[in-house]
Amino acid sequence: MPIDVHFLARLFPALLEGAEVTVELAVLTMAICVVWGLVVALGQATRGPLGWAAGAYIQIVRNTPLLIQMYIVYFGLSLVGVPLSGFASGLLALCLQNGGYVAEIYRGGLQSVSARQYEAGRALGMRRWTLYRSVILPQVIARVIPPLANQGISITKDTSQVAAIAVMEIMKVAQVWVESSANTYDVFLAVGLIYLVLTSVISVGARVAERQLAFVS
Amino acid sequence: MNAESSLATDVTSPRPMLDMSGIVKRFGANEVLRGVSLQVARGETVVVIGPSGSGKTTLLRCVNLLEDYQQGTVAVDGEPVGYVMDRGGQRQRMAEREIAAAREKIGIVFQSYNLFPHMTVLQNIVAAPIRVRGIPRPKAEQRARDLLAMVGLSEKADAYPARLSGGQQQRVAIARALAMDPKIMLFDEVTSALDPELVGEVLAAMQQLARDGMTMIVVTHEMSFARDVADRVVFMDGGVIVEQGAPEEMFASPRTDRVRQFLKRYNDRYRI
Amino acid sequence: MNAESSLATDVTSPRPMLDMSGIVKRFGANEVLRGVSLQVARGETVVVIGPSGSGKTTLLRCVNLLEDYQQGTVAVDGEPVGYVMDRGGQRQRMAEREIAAAREKIGIVFQSYNLFPHMTVLQNIVAAPIRVRGIPRPKAEQRARDLLAMVGLSEKADAYPARLSGGQQQRVAIARALAMDPKIMLFDEVTSALDPELVGEVLAAMQQLARDGMTMIVVTHEMSFARDVADRVVFMDGGVIVEQGAPEEMFASPRTDRVRQFLKRYNDRYRI
Amino acid sequence: MKTFAPLLHSYWYLFRGAGMTVLMATTAVVPATLLGALLALAQIFGSRATRSAIVGYIFIIRGIPLLVLLTFVYYLLPLTGVDLPPFWGVVLVLACYYAAFMSEAFRAGILSLPQAQWDAAKSLGMSRRLMLRIVIFPQALRLAAPPFINLCINLIKATSLVSIVGLWELTMASREVVERTLAPFQIFLAAAAMYFCICYALALYGKYLERRVLVGH
Amino acid sequence: AQDSVLDTVLKRDKIIVATYSTSPPLAYVDDKGDLVGFEIDMAHEIAKDLLGDPNKVEFVVVQSDGRFPAALSGKVDFGLCSTTIYPDRAVRIAFTRPYIDTGNSLIARKDAAIKTIQELNDPKYTYAILNVPPAIERARQLLPKVKTLLLDSPSALFLAVKTGRATAFNIDKPIADYYEHENDDLMRLDVTGTPFAYVAQDAIFMKPGDFKWWLFLDTWVGELRYGSRYNKYQEWYQKWLHKDAPPQRAYDFNKY
Ligand SMILES: Nc1ncnc2c1ncn2[C@@H]1O[C@H](COP(=O)(O)OP(=O)(O)OP(=O)(O)O)[C@@H](O)[C@H]1O
Ligand SMILES: Nc1ncnc2c1ncn2[C@@H]1O[C@H](COP(=O)(O)OP(=O)(O)OP(=O)(O)O)[C@@H](O)[C@H]1O
Ligand SMILES: [Mg+2]
Ligand SMILES: [Mg+2]
């Protein structure tokens, strides 16, 4: 398969424009999910209807394909009179689904902090919020960074699915170029490389963060 | 009790520092405490001994409501902790914030140190004073350094717990509890997880504390500590207090068979 | 040593059951064993004592090559374990399969039991005899039941380790090691993780074993065990054997200051 | 009722698609698991060169969207002389892709076993192979079961991408019906429900395994 | 020299064709689950002409991303899936002459009250198209002001307009005709006289460089449109597009 260098030279600037949208989507999704996932995880930890609802939410979003969720958000919301843009719909769907995954990551992190840490905090007179903020969450965060980074990588790859709802991210740009040039190999090669670069940035960033946050344990 | 020391309090006060009465605690059908009552006077050091499973740990955990209990009340320095009696004579659980406040008065040190691994030694000690009691950071840090000096760990202020030996970690845990200026300190087998070589340093810190007039309940298997430091030894078995008294009397001439047996087995094991 | 017991062996044989000579072990730059030589005769029980970090655990782990060591050799019953000397006088590491075979002759019991949690007690005991030594299952199970009876756990054959107390788990671990019919048994602080109440049952099993003529090296802090059971006590410090001798002599009149200090501190702690 | 007419006419077609999804996923999960275990072992016990080769493999696989890999590998294979029918080609790609993730799960399971278990097995004279088989694997597999199940769920959802290389399954089936009937909501929701039933059943099984693991320790 | 695909096909006794299954009325799955349509009939007819049996054909259902590599990699003998001849494409793949001329339809929401195409050229409207080059090019040239929305299936276009995401959309005329009955809330804009009325030409495509194979397929298409197979062509037009096929070429031989 000969690589068409001239073609790639024309392709790359276009792909990079798409990559910008991809990065925006991925970064926003991660930022929102880091918070939203925690909310869901804490909600799930409570008893009663809230915990039940959080659990149901997690199961539903995790066990259905993202593409279909995206469709429902994009076209469904529009039917009921809330026409979010493609970007916003994609972001919402990505956050909904990955919020479920991130919540599970937090749950694992919370469970990995031993009950004795809670007791030690309570014995010092800490109330729930102080206990969580200064004792539990810092430990949870240090522990969830590697799985969160993995999730970040899969979010980055998942953004390719918003192509289906007319967002001009890298995959959509690629599709348009494939359509016009019939040169699937070169386009997908370039796309693969760009994703690889993006995801490596996350891996490296996570490793740095992990080292920063690591307390000697 | 050294009346001149900084922590010295009025030992002659009629009101006990800790007053537990009729504590009953069940785990399911298993009645682990069967109506335990215990008064500890100001500045007194009570050592609790007894066979495994007799309820010693549970008793300590009930004092500051780490375990909930089904009957009985606890008061520290005259003020109820956990439950109050309402007008109808019914036990009423206090609000969480009141319980949290009451816990500040009670320091507890566990067998497994339980330091916060993500904080340095100093941060471990100042966290609660600053966040719970609102003490300004400089003042809290000064106090923390004093306490570290007292337990002989001044130079470890900025180390993380994982870098310390077990004995050092346990001394930090003691300093952390003391930083809240508790009225009473509870120790649950704080040397059991330590290498024999390291036990001494922790016991020394506790002995110093007792000498300074802190009110203490110490659960331990270290009989020599009981002998040298305790004002009173309490022997628990099967969820009740079987016998109590001054260490000399109890070790020399136990009144009950159960204690005699227990001590004999101990002597057999540790006599060279 | 009871010459009539099933495990009895010829104590008068000139060849020692275990012969370690000149063992040097380094962790990086840290020399943990500095040329330790130790012979253990058939049927002899050697108790190793010494302060924390003196290299006791490391010594035991070197015997069956759980740790690799940099100098020296080990032989069990005259046959080398781990290293042989070639014609040129060079140490040569044996092949992995030969080492595995040599390990069968050496039983070891750890502080933390290390039972296989996914197997029942019986499965824990028969796994190695069946799969490593090729003993037919019925025979292996019969032997396992005999061993369980010996350690007093006949009725727990089908329980999972998680359901047992620490003392029970430790006795199973002993039975598991014995099931390979080792020529020598190594014990590394096997009672340190146990509740004081449960220590006795494990020590009793070990005492029985010694009485039956098993060759044993026991690392322990239980001085009464050393006193009652040991044929010889070895004191280690800083990676060397500082002093050794019969327990009565050593405890009554230690020759070196280091041992005297060590025993004094022990006595101070445990005397009631 | 008219709104659901498209669904009533085509539910059997969707069921067949779901059957294909399950068939493809189960066929792919077997080699993925075997290859994953092999990679995990090679990464733990292999030479330095082997280890870095595997690390590189996992890095690349994790960094590129499945869609890109699928197109690339499937359509590049014939150029190298290997020509697989679509089903087996897809199974091959899915297996290689998920093997990377599975090996990470297995490796974590093996490494999280305490050193003491290895020591105990060694000291009983077990050879490495024997100790892996009867001591390490049985425990590591239990520890790895929950992440393994999650990966299986991801794999099932990922089969929705394979239509790009001409394989027919639930997502493709629903798109076919949608394009004919213009009833996207009814059809896609039905498809989502089918995915949910398949994946949630698996998730429940995972929960059950997880609980069993906890009891065992 | 390499064997021509033609030889391979004859040896194999079967043709392998890339098609869509989501593109009514050209190639789609009917409610019995069978692959049907204009292009499907074509493929069967090719099999019949080449191998004597209309059933000696294997369909590989692809999506637009996958159709070109399917042909280039040799996974299929040729592609027959609504592929418009386009110069950039012709650099990498070979087209036969076109087998169908498709015009465009512009469909708008009735409630948008748009009468002409010119009105649509307004930033307050959104215009949905497939992400294919001719449509994109047309949008750029003819409706530079309108917001465009690139979607990847006809159903998504319909849905976008029906749910109010877009005001109007552009689609191949046969497809619009097929969906005609579905939509009373939509209306067609008149495109006569505009470039939307120009025909686009769909053709069979294959790996380039195989003259023998190309010649066969091209000849076959020529015969379909203008020669001996014209009656079939007419039949399929009636059956799938409900109208007459474009006329066979006929002119006054005496004059030229
Ligand atoms: N969380 C719990 N749930 C159920 N039973 C418990 C729990 N904690 C303790 N128990 C039971 O309560 C009894 C007393 O336990 P406790 O830990 O107070 O004894 P202890 O005197 O401290 O023993 P040790 O010397 O071993 O520390 C034991 O029988 C124990 O099994
Ligand atoms: N895996 C290891 N890596 C580096 N150093 C080690 C390792 N294991 C042990 N050491 C060091 O070797 C020395 C001897 O350790 P060892 O465990 O043999 O002592 P010990 O006599 O058994 O002590 P204890 O009574 O505490 O069990 C210690 O200084 C220890 O820090
Ligand atoms: Mg206790
Ligand atoms: Mg040791």
mmCIF file of C-alpha atoms in Angstrom, chain B:
data_model
loop_
_atom_site.group_PDB
_atom_site.id
_atom_site.type_symbol
_atom_site.label_atom_id
_atom_site.label_comp_id
_atom_site.label_asym_id
_atom_site.label_seq_id
_atom_site.Cartn_x
_atom_site.Cartn_y
_atom_site.Cartn_z
ATOM 1 C CA MET B 1 0.232 11.946 89.427
ATOM 2 C CA ASN B 2 2.530 14.902 89.128
ATOM 3 C CA ALA B 3 0.453 17.894 90.224
ATOM 4 C CA GLU B 4 2.863 20.368 88.670
ATOM 5 C CA SER B 5 2.752 18.999 85.125
ATOM 6 C CA SER B 6 0.970 20.837 82.361
ATOM 7 C CA LEU B 7 -1.834 18.359 81.968
ATOM 8 C CA ALA B 8 -2.443 17.928 85.659
ATOM 9 C CA THR B 9 -6.043 18.139 86.703
ATOM 10 C CA ASP B 10 -7.865 17.984 89.963
ATOM 11 C CA VAL B 11 -7.767 14.345 90.963
ATOM 12 C CA THR B 12 -9.856 14.948 94.028
ATOM 13 C CA SER B 13 -12.846 16.229 92.052
ATOM 14 C CA PRO B 14 -15.888 14.182 92.931
ATOM 15 C CA ARG B 15 -17.091 14.013 89.335
ATOM 16 C CA PRO B 16 -15.394 11.202 87.361
ATOM 17 C CA MET B 17 -13.833 12.134 84.036
ATOM 18 C CA LEU B 18 -15.469 9.179 82.359
ATOM 19 C CA ASP B 19 -18.689 7.632 83.502
ATOM 20 C CA MET B 20 -20.004 4.635 81.608
ATOM 21 C CA SER B 21 -23.025 2.962 83.035
ATOM 22 C CA GLY B 22 -24.845 -0.165 82.027
ATOM 23 C CA ILE B 23 -23.470 -0.442 78.509
ATOM 24 C CA VAL B 24 -25.050 -3.274 76.585
ATOM 25 C CA LYS B 25 -23.846 -3.956 73.079
ATOM 26 C CA ARG B 26 -25.066 -6.665 70.766
ATOM 27 C CA PHE B 27 -23.847 -7.760 67.361
ATOM 28 C CA GLY B 28 -26.979 -9.410 66.125
ATOM 29 C CA ALA B 29 -27.794 -12.028 68.699
ATOM 30 C CA ASN B 30 -24.309 -11.973 70.162
ATOM 31 C CA GLU B 31 -24.248 -9.908 73.356
ATOM 32 C CA VAL B 32 -20.701 -8.643 73.495
ATOM 33 C CA LEU B 33 -21.060 -6.191 76.384
ATOM 34 C CA ARG B 34 -23.493 -7.233 79.077
ATOM 35 C CA GLY B 35 -24.043 -4.100 81.098
ATOM 36 C CA VAL B 36 -20.593 -2.696 81.712
ATOM 37 C CA SER B 37 -20.199 0.222 84.111
ATOM 38 C CA LEU B 38 -16.879 1.935 84.598
ATOM 39 C CA GLN B 39 -15.859 5.205 86.187
ATOM 40 C CA VAL B 40 -12.483 6.721 85.557
ATOM 41 C CA ALA B 41 -11.341 9.581 87.755
ATOM 42 C CA ARG B 42 -9.454 12.610 86.510
ATOM 43 C CA GLY B 43 -5.845 11.769 85.896
ATOM 44 C CA GLU B 44 -6.388 8.109 86.527
ATOM 45 C CA THR B 45 -4.802 5.426 84.325
ATOM 46 C CA VAL B 46 -6.955 2.339 84.001
ATOM 47 C CA VAL B 47 -5.513 -0.720 82.293
ATOM 48 C CA VAL B 48 -8.014 -3.200 80.890
ATOM 49 C CA ILE B 49 -6.859 -6.785 80.444
ATOM 50 C CA GLY B 50 -8.689 -9.935 79.556
ATOM 51 C CA PRO B 51 -8.781 -12.792 77.076
ATOM 52 C CA SER B 52 -9.379 -12.308 73.386
ATOM 53 C CA GLY B 53 -12.987 -11.682 72.488
ATOM 54 C CA SER B 54 -13.927 -10.517 75.955
ATOM 55 C CA GLY B 55 -15.152 -7.161 74.603
ATOM 56 C CA LYS B 56 -12.273 -4.819 75.446
ATOM 57 C CA THR B 57 -12.047 -3.253 72.017
ATOM 58 C CA THR B 58 -15.782 -2.981 71.763
ATOM 59 C CA LEU B 59 -15.924 -1.184 75.087
ATOM 60 C CA LEU B 60 -13.449 1.466 73.956
ATOM 61 C CA ARG B 61 -15.245 1.890 70.660
ATOM 62 C CA CYS B 62 -18.522 2.434 72.448
ATOM 63 C CA VAL B 63 -17.071 5.280 74.498
ATOM 64 C CA ASN B 64 -16.774 7.571 71.491
ATOM 65 C CA LEU B 65 -19.586 5.950 69.571
ATOM 66 C CA LEU B 66 -17.532 4.316 66.879
ATOM 67 C CA GLU B 67 -19.888 1.478 67.759
ATOM 68 C CA ASP B 68 -23.484 2.165 68.558
ATOM 69 C CA TYR B 69 -24.760 0.427 71.699
ATOM 70 C CA GLN B 70 -28.190 -0.734 72.724
ATOM 71 C CA GLN B 71 -28.355 0.283 76.345
ATOM 72 C CA GLY B 72 -26.531 2.474 78.803
ATOM 73 C CA THR B 73 -24.987 5.913 78.707
ATOM 74 C CA VAL B 74 -21.548 7.460 78.591
ATOM 75 C CA ALA B 75 -20.558 10.835 79.996
ATOM 76 C CA VAL B 76 -17.227 12.574 79.734
ATOM 77 C CA ASP B 77 -16.533 15.205 82.334
ATOM 78 C CA GLY B 78 -20.202 15.177 83.267
ATOM 79 C CA GLU B 79 -21.465 15.754 79.749
ATOM 80 C CA PRO B 80 -23.274 12.988 77.892
ATOM 81 C CA VAL B 81 -21.743 11.458 74.784
ATOM 82 C CA GLY B 82 -24.008 9.798 72.285
ATOM 83 C CA TYR B 83 -27.162 9.355 74.286
ATOM 84 C CA VAL B 84 -29.116 11.554 76.659
ATOM 85 C CA MET B 85 -32.088 10.653 78.792
ATOM 86 C CA ASP B 86 -35.171 12.655 77.877
ATOM 87 C CA ARG B 87 -37.857 13.609 80.368
ATOM 88 C CA GLY B 88 -39.698 10.338 79.890
ATOM 89 C CA GLY B 89 -36.545 8.438 80.847
ATOM 90 C CA GLN B 90 -36.042 7.343 77.262
ATOM 91 C CA ARG B 91 -32.575 7.224 75.706
ATOM 92 C CA GLN B 92 -32.288 9.695 72.876
ATOM 93 C CA ARG B 93 -29.429 9.655 70.392
ATOM 94 C CA MET B 94 -27.750 13.020 70.089
ATOM 95 C CA ALA B 95 -27.489 14.759 66.717
ATOM 96 C CA GLU B 96 -24.465 13.844 64.602
ATOM 97 C CA ARG B 97 -22.900 17.267 65.062
ATOM 98 C CA GLU B 98 -23.193 17.018 68.833
ATOM 99 C CA ILE B 99 -21.649 13.575 68.733
ATOM 100 C CA ALA B 100 -18.812 14.864 66.580
ATOM 101 C CA ALA B 101 -18.257 17.643 69.088
ATOM 102 C CA ALA B 102 -18.256 15.200 71.987
ATOM 103 C CA ARG B 103 -15.706 13.027 70.216
ATOM 104 C CA GLU B 104 -13.222 15.872 70.260
ATOM 105 C CA LYS B 105 -12.974 15.363 73.996
ATOM 106 C CA ILE B 106 -12.009 11.741 73.588
ATOM 107 C CA GLY B 107 -8.701 10.742 72.034
ATOM 108 C CA ILE B 108 -8.330 7.208 70.774
ATOM 109 C CA VAL B 109 -5.330 5.314 69.443
ATOM 110 C CA PHE B 110 -5.764 2.061 67.556
ATOM 111 C CA GLN B 111 -3.677 -1.052 67.215
ATOM 112 C CA SER B 112 -3.175 -0.300 63.537
ATOM 113 C CA TYR B 113 -2.047 3.359 63.825
ATOM 114 C CA ASN B 114 -4.472 4.492 61.076
ATOM 115 C CA LEU B 115 -2.467 7.535 60.160
ATOM 116 C CA PHE B 116 -3.628 9.353 57.034
ATOM 117 C CA PRO B 117 -1.164 8.096 54.432
ATOM 118 C CA HIS B 118 -1.476 11.121 52.141
ATOM 119 C CA MET B 119 -0.445 13.631 54.799
ATOM 120 C CA THR B 120 2.927 14.257 56.345
ATOM 121 C CA VAL B 121 3.338 13.666 60.041
ATOM 122 C CA LEU B 122 2.727 17.327 60.775
ATOM 123 C CA GLN B 123 -0.324 17.490 58.526
ATOM 124 C CA ASN B 124 -1.723 14.410 60.234
ATOM 125 C CA ILE B 125 -1.473 16.148 63.560
ATOM 126 C CA VAL B 126 -2.800 19.575 62.607
ATOM 127 C CA ALA B 127 -5.614 18.456 60.290
ATOM 128 C CA ALA B 128 -8.290 18.031 62.930
ATOM 129 C CA PRO B 129 -7.313 20.988 65.176
ATOM 130 C CA ILE B 130 -7.443 23.313 62.181
ATOM 131 C CA ARG B 131 -10.504 21.938 60.430
ATOM 132 C CA VAL B 132 -12.552 20.806 63.370
ATOM 133 C CA ARG B 133 -11.614 23.187 66.141
ATOM 134 C CA GLY B 134 -10.716 26.131 63.914
ATOM 135 C CA ILE B 135 -7.358 26.719 65.537
ATOM 136 C CA PRO B 136 -5.159 29.022 63.405
ATOM 137 C CA ARG B 137 -2.552 27.093 61.481
ATOM 138 C CA PRO B 138 0.572 28.625 63.064
ATOM 139 C CA LYS B 139 -0.716 27.919 66.526
ATOM 140 C CA ALA B 140 -1.765 24.377 65.619
ATOM 141 C CA GLU B 141 1.623 23.714 64.085
ATOM 142 C CA GLN B 142 3.434 25.000 67.112
ATOM 143 C CA ARG B 143 1.420 22.703 69.328
ATOM 144 C CA ALA B 144 2.035 19.806 66.940
ATOM 145 C CA ARG B 145 5.776 20.362 67.112
ATOM 146 C CA ASP B 146 5.632 20.411 70.896
ATOM 147 C CA LEU B 147 3.752 17.121 70.859
ATOM 148 C CA LEU B 148 6.196 15.607 68.406
ATOM 149 C CA ALA B 149 9.018 16.642 70.690
ATOM 150 C CA MET B 150 7.225 14.975 73.553
ATOM 151 C CA VAL B 151 6.973 11.649 71.701
ATOM 152 C CA GLY B 152 10.563 12.089 70.497
ATOM 153 C CA LEU B 153 9.888 12.585 66.804
ATOM 154 C CA SER B 154 10.727 16.222 66.197
ATOM 155 C CA GLU B 155 12.808 15.498 63.162
ATOM 156 C CA LYS B 156 10.082 13.479 61.427
ATOM 157 C CA ALA B 157 7.562 16.321 61.068
ATOM 158 C CA ASP B 158 7.732 16.350 57.276
ATOM 159 C CA ALA B 159 8.018 12.629 56.660
ATOM 160 C CA TYR B 160 5.144 10.602 55.276
ATOM 161 C CA PRO B 161 3.815 7.809 57.497
ATOM 162 C CA ALA B 162 4.969 5.102 55.102
ATOM 163 C CA ARG B 163 8.555 6.151 55.767
ATOM 164 C CA LEU B 164 8.241 5.563 59.513
ATOM 165 C CA SER B 165 8.659 2.406 61.535
ATOM 166 C CA GLY B 166 5.607 1.000 63.260
ATOM 167 C CA GLY B 167 6.681 2.381 66.591
ATOM 168 C CA GLN B 168 7.186 5.832 65.146
ATOM 169 C CA GLN B 169 3.823 5.731 63.423
ATOM 170 C CA GLN B 170 2.161 4.775 66.647
ATOM 171 C CA ARG B 171 3.791 7.664 68.487
ATOM 172 C CA VAL B 172 2.549 10.015 65.775
ATOM 173 C CA ALA B 173 -0.935 8.578 66.243
ATOM 174 C CA ILE B 174 -0.674 9.393 69.935
ATOM 175 C CA ALA B 175 0.442 12.935 69.186
ATOM 176 C CA ARG B 176 -2.407 13.309 66.700
ATOM 177 C CA ALA B 177 -4.969 12.322 69.288
ATOM 178 C CA LEU B 178 -3.410 14.606 71.876
ATOM 179 C CA ALA B 179 -3.500 17.561 69.491
ATOM 180 C CA MET B 180 -7.243 17.807 70.017
ATOM 181 C CA ASP B 181 -6.612 18.376 73.734
ATOM 182 C CA PRO B 182 -8.841 15.513 74.729
ATOM 183 C CA LYS B 183 -9.988 15.058 78.277
ATOM 184 C CA ILE B 184 -9.427 11.343 78.126
ATOM 185 C CA MET B 185 -7.267 9.067 76.019
ATOM 186 C CA LEU B 186 -8.182 5.522 74.983
ATOM 187 C CA PHE B 187 -5.500 3.071 73.840
ATOM 188 C CA ASP B 188 -6.446 -0.224 72.199
ATOM 189 C CA GLU B 189 -3.541 -2.666 72.177
ATOM 190 C CA VAL B 190 -1.395 -0.002 70.624
ATOM 191 C CA THR B 191 1.742 -2.117 70.808
ATOM 192 C CA SER B 192 0.368 -5.440 69.566
ATOM 193 C CA ALA B 193 1.308 -4.869 65.948
ATOM 194 C CA LEU B 194 4.804 -3.685 66.779
ATOM 195 C CA ASP B 195 8.108 -5.459 66.633
ATOM 196 C CA PRO B 196 9.141 -6.280 70.206
ATOM 197 C CA GLU B 197 12.075 -3.897 69.865
ATOM 198 C CA LEU B 198 9.749 -1.004 69.111
ATOM 199 C CA VAL B 199 7.240 -1.581 71.856
ATOM 200 C CA GLY B 200 9.350 0.167 74.440
ATOM 201 C CA GLU B 201 9.342 3.560 72.749
ATOM 202 C CA VAL B 202 5.562 3.648 72.537
ATOM 203 C CA LEU B 203 5.043 2.492 76.109
ATOM 204 C CA ALA B 204 7.494 5.137 77.248
ATOM 205 C CA ALA B 205 5.437 7.849 75.568
ATOM 206 C CA MET B 206 2.288 6.557 77.228
ATOM 207 C CA GLN B 207 3.982 6.370 80.591
ATOM 208 C CA GLN B 208 5.061 9.991 80.190
ATOM 209 C CA LEU B 209 1.489 10.917 79.407
ATOM 210 C CA ALA B 210 0.163 9.168 82.496
ATOM 211 C CA ARG B 211 2.777 10.906 84.560
ATOM 212 C CA ASP B 212 1.634 14.236 83.137
ATOM 213 C CA GLY B 213 -1.815 13.571 84.533
ATOM 214 C CA MET B 214 -3.781 12.505 81.446
ATOM 215 C CA THR B 215 -6.853 10.389 82.125
ATOM 216 C CA MET B 216 -6.331 7.135 80.250
ATOM 217 C CA ILE B 217 -7.878 3.767 79.530
ATOM 218 C CA VAL B 218 -5.339 1.336 78.169
ATOM 219 C CA VAL B 219 -6.213 -2.055 76.734
ATOM 220 C CA THR B 220 -3.023 -4.057 76.561
ATOM 221 C CA HIS B 221 -1.355 -7.407 76.951
ATOM 222 C CA GLU B 222 1.782 -5.741 78.332
ATOM 223 C CA MET B 223 1.536 -6.718 81.966
ATOM 224 C CA SER B 224 4.675 -4.893 82.925
ATOM 225 C CA PHE B 225 3.053 -1.682 81.730
ATOM 226 C CA ALA B 226 -0.012 -2.472 83.817
ATOM 227 C CA ARG B 227 2.170 -3.160 86.776
ATOM 228 C CA ASP B 228 4.288 -0.023 86.440
ATOM 229 C CA VAL B 229 1.811 2.564 85.199
ATOM 230 C CA ALA B 230 -1.765 1.598 86.034
ATOM 231 C CA ASP B 231 -3.628 3.139 88.915
ATOM 232 C CA ARG B 232 -6.165 0.416 88.513
ATOM 233 C CA VAL B 233 -6.400 -2.816 86.519
ATOM 234 C CA VAL B 234 -9.742 -3.995 85.166
ATOM 235 C CA PHE B 235 -10.146 -7.597 84.077
ATOM 236 C CA MET B 236 -12.867 -8.274 81.524
ATOM 237 C CA ASP B 237 -14.229 -11.603 80.418
ATOM 238 C CA GLY B 238 -17.353 -12.534 78.474
ATOM 239 C CA GLY B 239 -18.539 -8.933 78.183
ATOM 240 C CA VAL B 240 -18.474 -8.083 81.864
ATOM 241 C CA ILE B 241 -15.903 -6.710 84.286
ATOM 242 C CA VAL B 242 -14.898 -9.697 86.354
ATOM 243 C CA GLU B 243 -12.493 -8.065 88.764
ATOM 244 C CA GLN B 244 -10.702 -4.771 89.274
ATOM 245 C CA GLY B 245 -8.206 -3.322 91.657
ATOM 246 C CA ALA B 246 -4.734 -1.918 92.171
ATOM 247 C CA PRO B 247 -2.171 -3.749 90.031
ATOM 248 C CA GLU B 248 -0.061 -4.956 92.948
ATOM 249 C CA GLU B 249 -3.039 -6.591 94.631
ATOM 250 C CA MET B 250 -4.519 -8.032 91.500
ATOM 251 C CA PHE B 251 -1.289 -9.544 90.205
ATOM 252 C CA ALA B 252 -0.207 -10.787 93.614
ATOM 253 C CA SER B 253 -3.486 -12.170 94.883
ATOM 254 C CA PRO B 254 -6.303 -12.256 92.362
ATOM 255 C CA ARG B 255 -9.659 -12.786 93.942
ATOM 256 C CA THR B 256 -11.279 -14.809 91.168
ATOM 257 C CA ASP B 257 -10.194 -18.073 89.606
ATOM 258 C CA ARG B 258 -10.619 -16.662 86.133
ATOM 259 C CA VAL B 259 -7.986 -13.978 86.719
ATOM 260 C CA ARG B 260 -5.676 -16.414 88.495
ATOM 261 C CA GLN B 261 -5.807 -18.758 85.492
ATOM 262 C CA PHE B 262 -5.234 -15.934 83.060
ATOM 263 C CA LEU B 263 -2.194 -14.678 84.946
ATOM 264 C CA LYS B 264 -0.786 -18.148 85.317
ATOM 265 C CA ARG B 265 -0.926 -18.776 81.634
ATOM 266 C CA TYR B 266 0.728 -15.444 81.044
ATOM 267 C CA ASN B 267 3.515 -16.237 83.467
ATOM 268 C CA ASP B 268 4.073 -19.633 81.945
ATOM 269 C CA ARG B 269 4.517 -18.129 78.535
ATOM 270 C CA TYR B 270 6.804 -15.276 79.286
ATOM 271 C CA ARG B 271 8.985 -16.515 82.102
ATOM 272 C CA ILE B 272 12.388 -17.376 80.657
#
